[in-house]
Coordinates of C-alpha atoms and ligand atoms in Angstrom, one line a residue:
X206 CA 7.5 -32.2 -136.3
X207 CA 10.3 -32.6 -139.0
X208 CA 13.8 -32.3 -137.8
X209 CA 17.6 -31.6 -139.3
X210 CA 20.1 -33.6 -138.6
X211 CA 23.0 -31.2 -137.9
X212 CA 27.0 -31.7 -139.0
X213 CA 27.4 -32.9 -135.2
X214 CA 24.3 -35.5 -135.1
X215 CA 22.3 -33.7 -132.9
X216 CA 19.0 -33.0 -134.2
X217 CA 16.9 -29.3 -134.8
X218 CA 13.5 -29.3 -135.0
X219 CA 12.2 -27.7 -138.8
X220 CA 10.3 -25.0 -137.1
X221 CA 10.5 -23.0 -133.8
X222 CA 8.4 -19.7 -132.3
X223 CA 10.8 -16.9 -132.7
X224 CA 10.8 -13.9 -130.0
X225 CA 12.5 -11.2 -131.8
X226 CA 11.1 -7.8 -131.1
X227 CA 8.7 -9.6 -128.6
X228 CA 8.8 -7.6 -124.8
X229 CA 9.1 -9.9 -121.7
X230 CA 5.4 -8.8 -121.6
X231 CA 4.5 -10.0 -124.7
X232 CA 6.7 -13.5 -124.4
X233 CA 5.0 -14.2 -120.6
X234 CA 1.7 -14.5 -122.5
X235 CA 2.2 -15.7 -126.0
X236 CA 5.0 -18.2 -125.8
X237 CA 2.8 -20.3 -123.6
X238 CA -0.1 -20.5 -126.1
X239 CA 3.0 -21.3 -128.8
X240 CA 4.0 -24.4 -126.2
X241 CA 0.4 -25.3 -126.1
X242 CA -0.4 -25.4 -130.0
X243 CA 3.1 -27.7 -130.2
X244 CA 6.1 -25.9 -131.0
X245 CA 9.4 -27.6 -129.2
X246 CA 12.3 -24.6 -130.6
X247 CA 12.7 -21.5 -129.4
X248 CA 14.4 -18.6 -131.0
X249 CA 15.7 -15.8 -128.5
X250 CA 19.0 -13.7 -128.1
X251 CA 20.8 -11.6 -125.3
X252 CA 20.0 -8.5 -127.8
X253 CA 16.0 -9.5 -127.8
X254 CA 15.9 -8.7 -123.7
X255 CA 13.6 -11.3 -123.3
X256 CA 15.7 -14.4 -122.5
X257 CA 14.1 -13.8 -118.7
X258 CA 10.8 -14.2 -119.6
X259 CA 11.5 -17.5 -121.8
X260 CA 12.8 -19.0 -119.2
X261 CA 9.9 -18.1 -116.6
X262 CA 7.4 -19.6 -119.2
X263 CA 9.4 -22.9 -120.3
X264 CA 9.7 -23.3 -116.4
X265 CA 6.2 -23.1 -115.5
X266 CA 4.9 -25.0 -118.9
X267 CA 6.2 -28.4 -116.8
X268 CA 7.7 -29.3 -119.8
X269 CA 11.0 -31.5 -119.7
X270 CA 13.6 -29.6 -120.4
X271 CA 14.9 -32.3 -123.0
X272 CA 11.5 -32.2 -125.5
X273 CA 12.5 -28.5 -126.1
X274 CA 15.1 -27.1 -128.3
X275 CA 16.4 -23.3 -126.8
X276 CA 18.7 -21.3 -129.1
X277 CA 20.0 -17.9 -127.7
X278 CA 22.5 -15.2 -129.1
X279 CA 25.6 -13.1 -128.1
X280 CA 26.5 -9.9 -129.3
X281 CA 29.6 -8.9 -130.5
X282 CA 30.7 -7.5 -126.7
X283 CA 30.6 -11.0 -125.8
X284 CA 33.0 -12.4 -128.1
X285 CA 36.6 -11.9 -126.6
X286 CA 37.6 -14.8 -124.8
X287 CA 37.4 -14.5 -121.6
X288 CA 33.9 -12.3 -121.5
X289 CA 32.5 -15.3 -123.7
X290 CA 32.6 -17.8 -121.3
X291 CA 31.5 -15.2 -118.5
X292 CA 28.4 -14.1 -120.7
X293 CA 27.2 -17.9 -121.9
X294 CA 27.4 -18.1 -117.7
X295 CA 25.3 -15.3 -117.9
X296 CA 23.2 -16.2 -120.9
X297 CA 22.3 -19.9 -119.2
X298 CA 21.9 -18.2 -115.8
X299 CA 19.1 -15.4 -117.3
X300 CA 17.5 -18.9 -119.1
X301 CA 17.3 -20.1 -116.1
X302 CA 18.8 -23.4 -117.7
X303 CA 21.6 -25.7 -117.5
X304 CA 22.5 -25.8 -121.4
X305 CA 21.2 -24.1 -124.5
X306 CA 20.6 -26.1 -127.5
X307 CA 22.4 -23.6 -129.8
X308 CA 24.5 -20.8 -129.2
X309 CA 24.8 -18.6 -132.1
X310 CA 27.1 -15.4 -132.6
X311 CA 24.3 -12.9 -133.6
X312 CA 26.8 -10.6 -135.9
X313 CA 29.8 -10.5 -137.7
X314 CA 32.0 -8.1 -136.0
X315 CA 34.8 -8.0 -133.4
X316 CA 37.0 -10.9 -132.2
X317 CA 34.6 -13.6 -133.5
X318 CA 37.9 -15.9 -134.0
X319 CA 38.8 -15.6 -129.7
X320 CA 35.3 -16.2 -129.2
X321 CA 34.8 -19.4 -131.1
X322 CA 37.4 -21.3 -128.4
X323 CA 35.2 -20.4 -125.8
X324 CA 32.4 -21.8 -127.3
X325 CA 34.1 -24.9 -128.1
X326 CA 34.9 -25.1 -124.5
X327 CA 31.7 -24.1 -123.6
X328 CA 30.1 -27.2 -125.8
X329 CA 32.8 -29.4 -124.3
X330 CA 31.5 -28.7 -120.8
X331 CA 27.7 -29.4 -121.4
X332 CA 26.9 -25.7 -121.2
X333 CA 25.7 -25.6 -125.2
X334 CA 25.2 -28.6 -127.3
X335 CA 25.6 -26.8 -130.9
X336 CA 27.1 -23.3 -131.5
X337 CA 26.9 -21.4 -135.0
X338 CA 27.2 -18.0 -136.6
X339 CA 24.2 -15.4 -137.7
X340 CA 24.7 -12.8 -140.3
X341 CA 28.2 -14.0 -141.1
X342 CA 29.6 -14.0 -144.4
X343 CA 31.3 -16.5 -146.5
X344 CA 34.9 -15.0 -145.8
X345 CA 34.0 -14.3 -142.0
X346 CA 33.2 -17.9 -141.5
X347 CA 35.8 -19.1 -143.1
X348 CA 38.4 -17.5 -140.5
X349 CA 36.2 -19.6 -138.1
X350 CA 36.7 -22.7 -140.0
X351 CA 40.1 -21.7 -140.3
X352 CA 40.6 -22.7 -136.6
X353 CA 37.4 -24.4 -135.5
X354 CA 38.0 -27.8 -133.6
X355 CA 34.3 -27.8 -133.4
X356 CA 32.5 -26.4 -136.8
X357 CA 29.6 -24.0 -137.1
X358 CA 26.4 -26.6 -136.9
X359 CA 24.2 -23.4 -137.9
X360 CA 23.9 -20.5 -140.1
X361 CA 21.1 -18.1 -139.2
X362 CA 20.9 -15.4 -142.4
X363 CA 18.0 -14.0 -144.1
X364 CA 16.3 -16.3 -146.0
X365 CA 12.7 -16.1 -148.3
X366 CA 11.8 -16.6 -151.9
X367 CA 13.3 -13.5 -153.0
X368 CA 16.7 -14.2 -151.4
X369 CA 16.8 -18.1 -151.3
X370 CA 20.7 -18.3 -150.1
X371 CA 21.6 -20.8 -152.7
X372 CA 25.3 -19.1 -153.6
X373 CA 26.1 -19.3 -150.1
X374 CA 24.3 -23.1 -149.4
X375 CA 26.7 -24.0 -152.7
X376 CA 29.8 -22.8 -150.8
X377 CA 29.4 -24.5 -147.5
X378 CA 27.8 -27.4 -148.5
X379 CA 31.2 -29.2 -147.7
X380 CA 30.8 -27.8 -144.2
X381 CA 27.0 -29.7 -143.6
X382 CA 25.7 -26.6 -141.8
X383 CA 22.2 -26.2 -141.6
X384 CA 20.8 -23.0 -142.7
X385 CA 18.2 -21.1 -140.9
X386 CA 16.1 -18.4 -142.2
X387 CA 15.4 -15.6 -140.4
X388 CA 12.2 -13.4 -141.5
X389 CA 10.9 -16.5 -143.1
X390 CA 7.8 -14.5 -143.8
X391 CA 9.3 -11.2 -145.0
X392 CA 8.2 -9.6 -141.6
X393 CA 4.9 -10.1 -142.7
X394 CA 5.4 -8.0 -146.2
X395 CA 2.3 -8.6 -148.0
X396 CA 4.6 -8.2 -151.4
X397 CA 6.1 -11.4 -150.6
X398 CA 2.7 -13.2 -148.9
X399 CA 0.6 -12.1 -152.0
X400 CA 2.6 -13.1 -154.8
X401 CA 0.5 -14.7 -157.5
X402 CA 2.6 -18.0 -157.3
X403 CA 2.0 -18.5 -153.7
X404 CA -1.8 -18.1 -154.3
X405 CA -2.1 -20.0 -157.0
X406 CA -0.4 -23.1 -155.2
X407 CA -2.7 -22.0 -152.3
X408 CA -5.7 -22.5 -154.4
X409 CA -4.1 -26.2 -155.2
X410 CA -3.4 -27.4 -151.9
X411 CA -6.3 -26.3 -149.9
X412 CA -3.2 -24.1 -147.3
X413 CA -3.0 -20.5 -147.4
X414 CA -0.4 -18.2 -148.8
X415 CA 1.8 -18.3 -145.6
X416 CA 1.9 -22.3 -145.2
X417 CA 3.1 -22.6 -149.3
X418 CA 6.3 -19.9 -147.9
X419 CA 6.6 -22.2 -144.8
X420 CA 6.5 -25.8 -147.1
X421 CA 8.9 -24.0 -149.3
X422 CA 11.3 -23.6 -146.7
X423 CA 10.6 -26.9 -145.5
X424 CA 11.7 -28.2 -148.9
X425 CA 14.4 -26.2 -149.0
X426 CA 16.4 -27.7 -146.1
X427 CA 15.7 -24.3 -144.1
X428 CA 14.6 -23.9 -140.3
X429 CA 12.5 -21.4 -139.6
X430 CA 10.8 -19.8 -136.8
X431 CA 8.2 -17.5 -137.8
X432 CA 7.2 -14.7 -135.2
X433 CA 3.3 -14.5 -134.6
X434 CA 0.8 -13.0 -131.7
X435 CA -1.9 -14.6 -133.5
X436 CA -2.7 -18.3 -132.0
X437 CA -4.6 -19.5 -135.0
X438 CA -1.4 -18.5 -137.1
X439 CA 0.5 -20.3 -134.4
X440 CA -1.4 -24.0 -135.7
X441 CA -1.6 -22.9 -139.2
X442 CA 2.3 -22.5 -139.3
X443 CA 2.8 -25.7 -137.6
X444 CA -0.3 -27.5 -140.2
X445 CA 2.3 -27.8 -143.3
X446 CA 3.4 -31.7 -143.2
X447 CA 0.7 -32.7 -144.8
X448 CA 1.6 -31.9 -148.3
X449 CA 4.5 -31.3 -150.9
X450 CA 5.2 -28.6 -153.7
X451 CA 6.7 -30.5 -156.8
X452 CA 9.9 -30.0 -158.3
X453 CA 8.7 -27.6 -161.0
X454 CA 7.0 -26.0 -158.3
X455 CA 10.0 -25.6 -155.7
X456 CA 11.5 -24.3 -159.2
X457 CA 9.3 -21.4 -160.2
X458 CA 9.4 -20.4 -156.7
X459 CA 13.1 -19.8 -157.4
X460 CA 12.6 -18.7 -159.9
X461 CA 11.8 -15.3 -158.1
X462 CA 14.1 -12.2 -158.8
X463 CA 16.7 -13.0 -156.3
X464 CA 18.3 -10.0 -154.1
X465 CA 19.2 -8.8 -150.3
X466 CA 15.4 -7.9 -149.7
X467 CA 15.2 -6.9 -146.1
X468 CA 16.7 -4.8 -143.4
X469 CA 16.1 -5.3 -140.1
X470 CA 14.1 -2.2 -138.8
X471 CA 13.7 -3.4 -135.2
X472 CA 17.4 -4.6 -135.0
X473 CA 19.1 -2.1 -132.9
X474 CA 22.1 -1.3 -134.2
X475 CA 25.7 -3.1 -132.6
X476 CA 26.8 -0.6 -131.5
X477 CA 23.9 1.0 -129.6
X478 CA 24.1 -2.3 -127.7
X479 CA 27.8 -2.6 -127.5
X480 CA 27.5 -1.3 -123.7
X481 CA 24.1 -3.3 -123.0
X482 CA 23.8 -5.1 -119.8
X483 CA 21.6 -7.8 -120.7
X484 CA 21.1 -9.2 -116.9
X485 CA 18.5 -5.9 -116.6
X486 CA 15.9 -7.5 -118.0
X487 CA 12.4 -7.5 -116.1
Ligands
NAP218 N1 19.5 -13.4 -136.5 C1 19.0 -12.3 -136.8 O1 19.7 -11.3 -137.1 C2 17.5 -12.2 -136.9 C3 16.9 -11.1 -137.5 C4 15.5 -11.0 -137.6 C5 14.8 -12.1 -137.1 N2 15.4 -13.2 -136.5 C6 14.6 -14.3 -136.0 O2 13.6 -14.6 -137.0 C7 12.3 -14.7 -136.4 C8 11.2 -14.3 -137.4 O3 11.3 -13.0 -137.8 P1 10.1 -12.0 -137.9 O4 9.1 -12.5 -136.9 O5 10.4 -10.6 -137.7 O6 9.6 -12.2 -139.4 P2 8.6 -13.2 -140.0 O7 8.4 -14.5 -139.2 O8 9.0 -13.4 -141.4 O9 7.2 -12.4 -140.1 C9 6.4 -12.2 -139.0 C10 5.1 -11.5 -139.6 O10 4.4 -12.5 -140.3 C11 3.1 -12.6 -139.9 N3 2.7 -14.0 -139.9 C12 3.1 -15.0 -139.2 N4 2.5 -16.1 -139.5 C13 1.5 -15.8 -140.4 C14 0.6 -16.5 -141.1 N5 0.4 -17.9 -140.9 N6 -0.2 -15.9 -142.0 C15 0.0 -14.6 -142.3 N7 0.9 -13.8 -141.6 C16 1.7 -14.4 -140.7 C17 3.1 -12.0 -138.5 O11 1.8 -11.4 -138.3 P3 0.8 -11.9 -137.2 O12 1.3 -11.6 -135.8 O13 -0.5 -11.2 -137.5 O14 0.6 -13.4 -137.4 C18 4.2 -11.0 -138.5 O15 3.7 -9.8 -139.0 C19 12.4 -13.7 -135.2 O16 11.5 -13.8 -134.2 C20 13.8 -14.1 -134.7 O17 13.8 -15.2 -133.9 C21 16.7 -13.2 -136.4

């Protein structure tokens, strides 16, 4: 496995096994197969209700806790101070864990700024070893760096060949962070998995569609953890170190028409889980 090197040292592995839209259910029996075919990063959030059932299964894998890399999430409720440092409590307590890896704050509203102290102090006590910002946008983080003692490590946004993030890589690139890319796949849109660029390479390098996407990202600088129920997709996704796409080809990949391309259907709304109590989780 490939890792980043973050602004803070610490290291993040390339690719992970995301759980969004995943029930407890569904995480109890596929993120053990996920463990099994090698991945080391897991992708939840309180807002995913599943952060239970990761636990449960990272627990009885036997693995030690320090060969894995856990990123959770807090929403917006979480962010004034004092609740912060009550919910990462709560977060780490639902994990069943002593310290995520990453600490992210999932969206970009409400008092993001308070928050950010309590994860500093949060990272300070060996609670979270790296905290970072999702969906955030250039002028919302900067507020953050504004005051940060301790700077955003991460920056989960959408990212894919039709919305490759370079305007906003070119403004924080004095910052270090390293970008993730959520629905590195397009959710599975065959649009994007059947353009005639990714099959063509396909043809080339013996992979298939997906894994040219995945070794794009890879190039890219981006982390990714695409979301599968399939375990031979499970090893295919983790099967692309064993080849590179050329410049010219990295460059007619971005070459795409570049916009915004996709919502987030599952993603309930902030405020329908403004009230949520995330400990009811089975
Ligand atoms: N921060 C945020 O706001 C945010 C928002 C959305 C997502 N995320 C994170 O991003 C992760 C990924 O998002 P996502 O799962 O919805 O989108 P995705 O990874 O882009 O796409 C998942 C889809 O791709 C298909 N797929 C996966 N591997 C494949 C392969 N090798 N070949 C062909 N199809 C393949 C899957 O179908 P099969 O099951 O058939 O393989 C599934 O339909 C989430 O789990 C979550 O951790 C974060």
């Amino acid at each position: 496995m490939q890792n980043f090197t973050m602004n803070n040292g610490l290291q993040i592995p390339a690719i992970g096994y995301g759980v969004f839209l995943m029930t407890s259910k569904e995480v109890l029996e596929h993120l053990p197969q996920a463990l099994d075919a090698g991945y080391t990063h897991i992708d939840t959030a309180n807002a995913y209700l599943n952060e239970v059932a990761v636990g449960q299964v990272v627990r009885a894998s036997g693995m030690a806790r320090e060969d894995l890399f856990v990123t959770s999430k807090l929403f917006p409720q979480s962010y004034p101070y004092e609740q912060c440092a009550k919910d990462i409590d709560a977060t780490l307590e639902r994990l069943g864990m002593d310290y995520v890896d990453l600490l992210l704050f999932h969206q970009p509203y409400g008092e993001y700024v308070a928050g950010w102290k309590a994860m500093e102090e949060a990272v300070k006590a060996g609670k979270v070893r790296s905290i970072g910002l999702s969906n955030f946008p250039m002028h919302k983080i900067q507020e953050i760096l504004d005051v940060a003692e301790i700077k955003p490590a991460v920056l989960q946004v959408e990212i894919n060949p039709y919305w490759n993030q370079h305007e906003l890589k070119r403004q924080l690139e004095d910052v270090g962070i390293v970008f993730e890319g959520w629905y590195p796949l397009g959710h599975g849109d065959r649009t994007l998995l059947e353009e005639p660029v990714f099959t063509r390479l396909a043809g080339k390098y013996g992979k298939a569609n997906a894994q040219i996407i995945m070794r794009w990202h890879l190039q890219e600088g981006n982390v990714i953890f695409p979301k599968t129920l399939n375990p031979q997709h499970m090893k295919d996704n983790l099967d692309i170190f064993d080849f590179s796409l050329t410049d010219a080809e990295m460059d007619e990949i971005n070459s795409l028409p570049q916009h915004p391309y996709y919502r987030i259907p599952g993603e309930p709304p902030a405020f329908a889980l403004a009230h949520h109590d995330y400990s009811q989780q089975a």
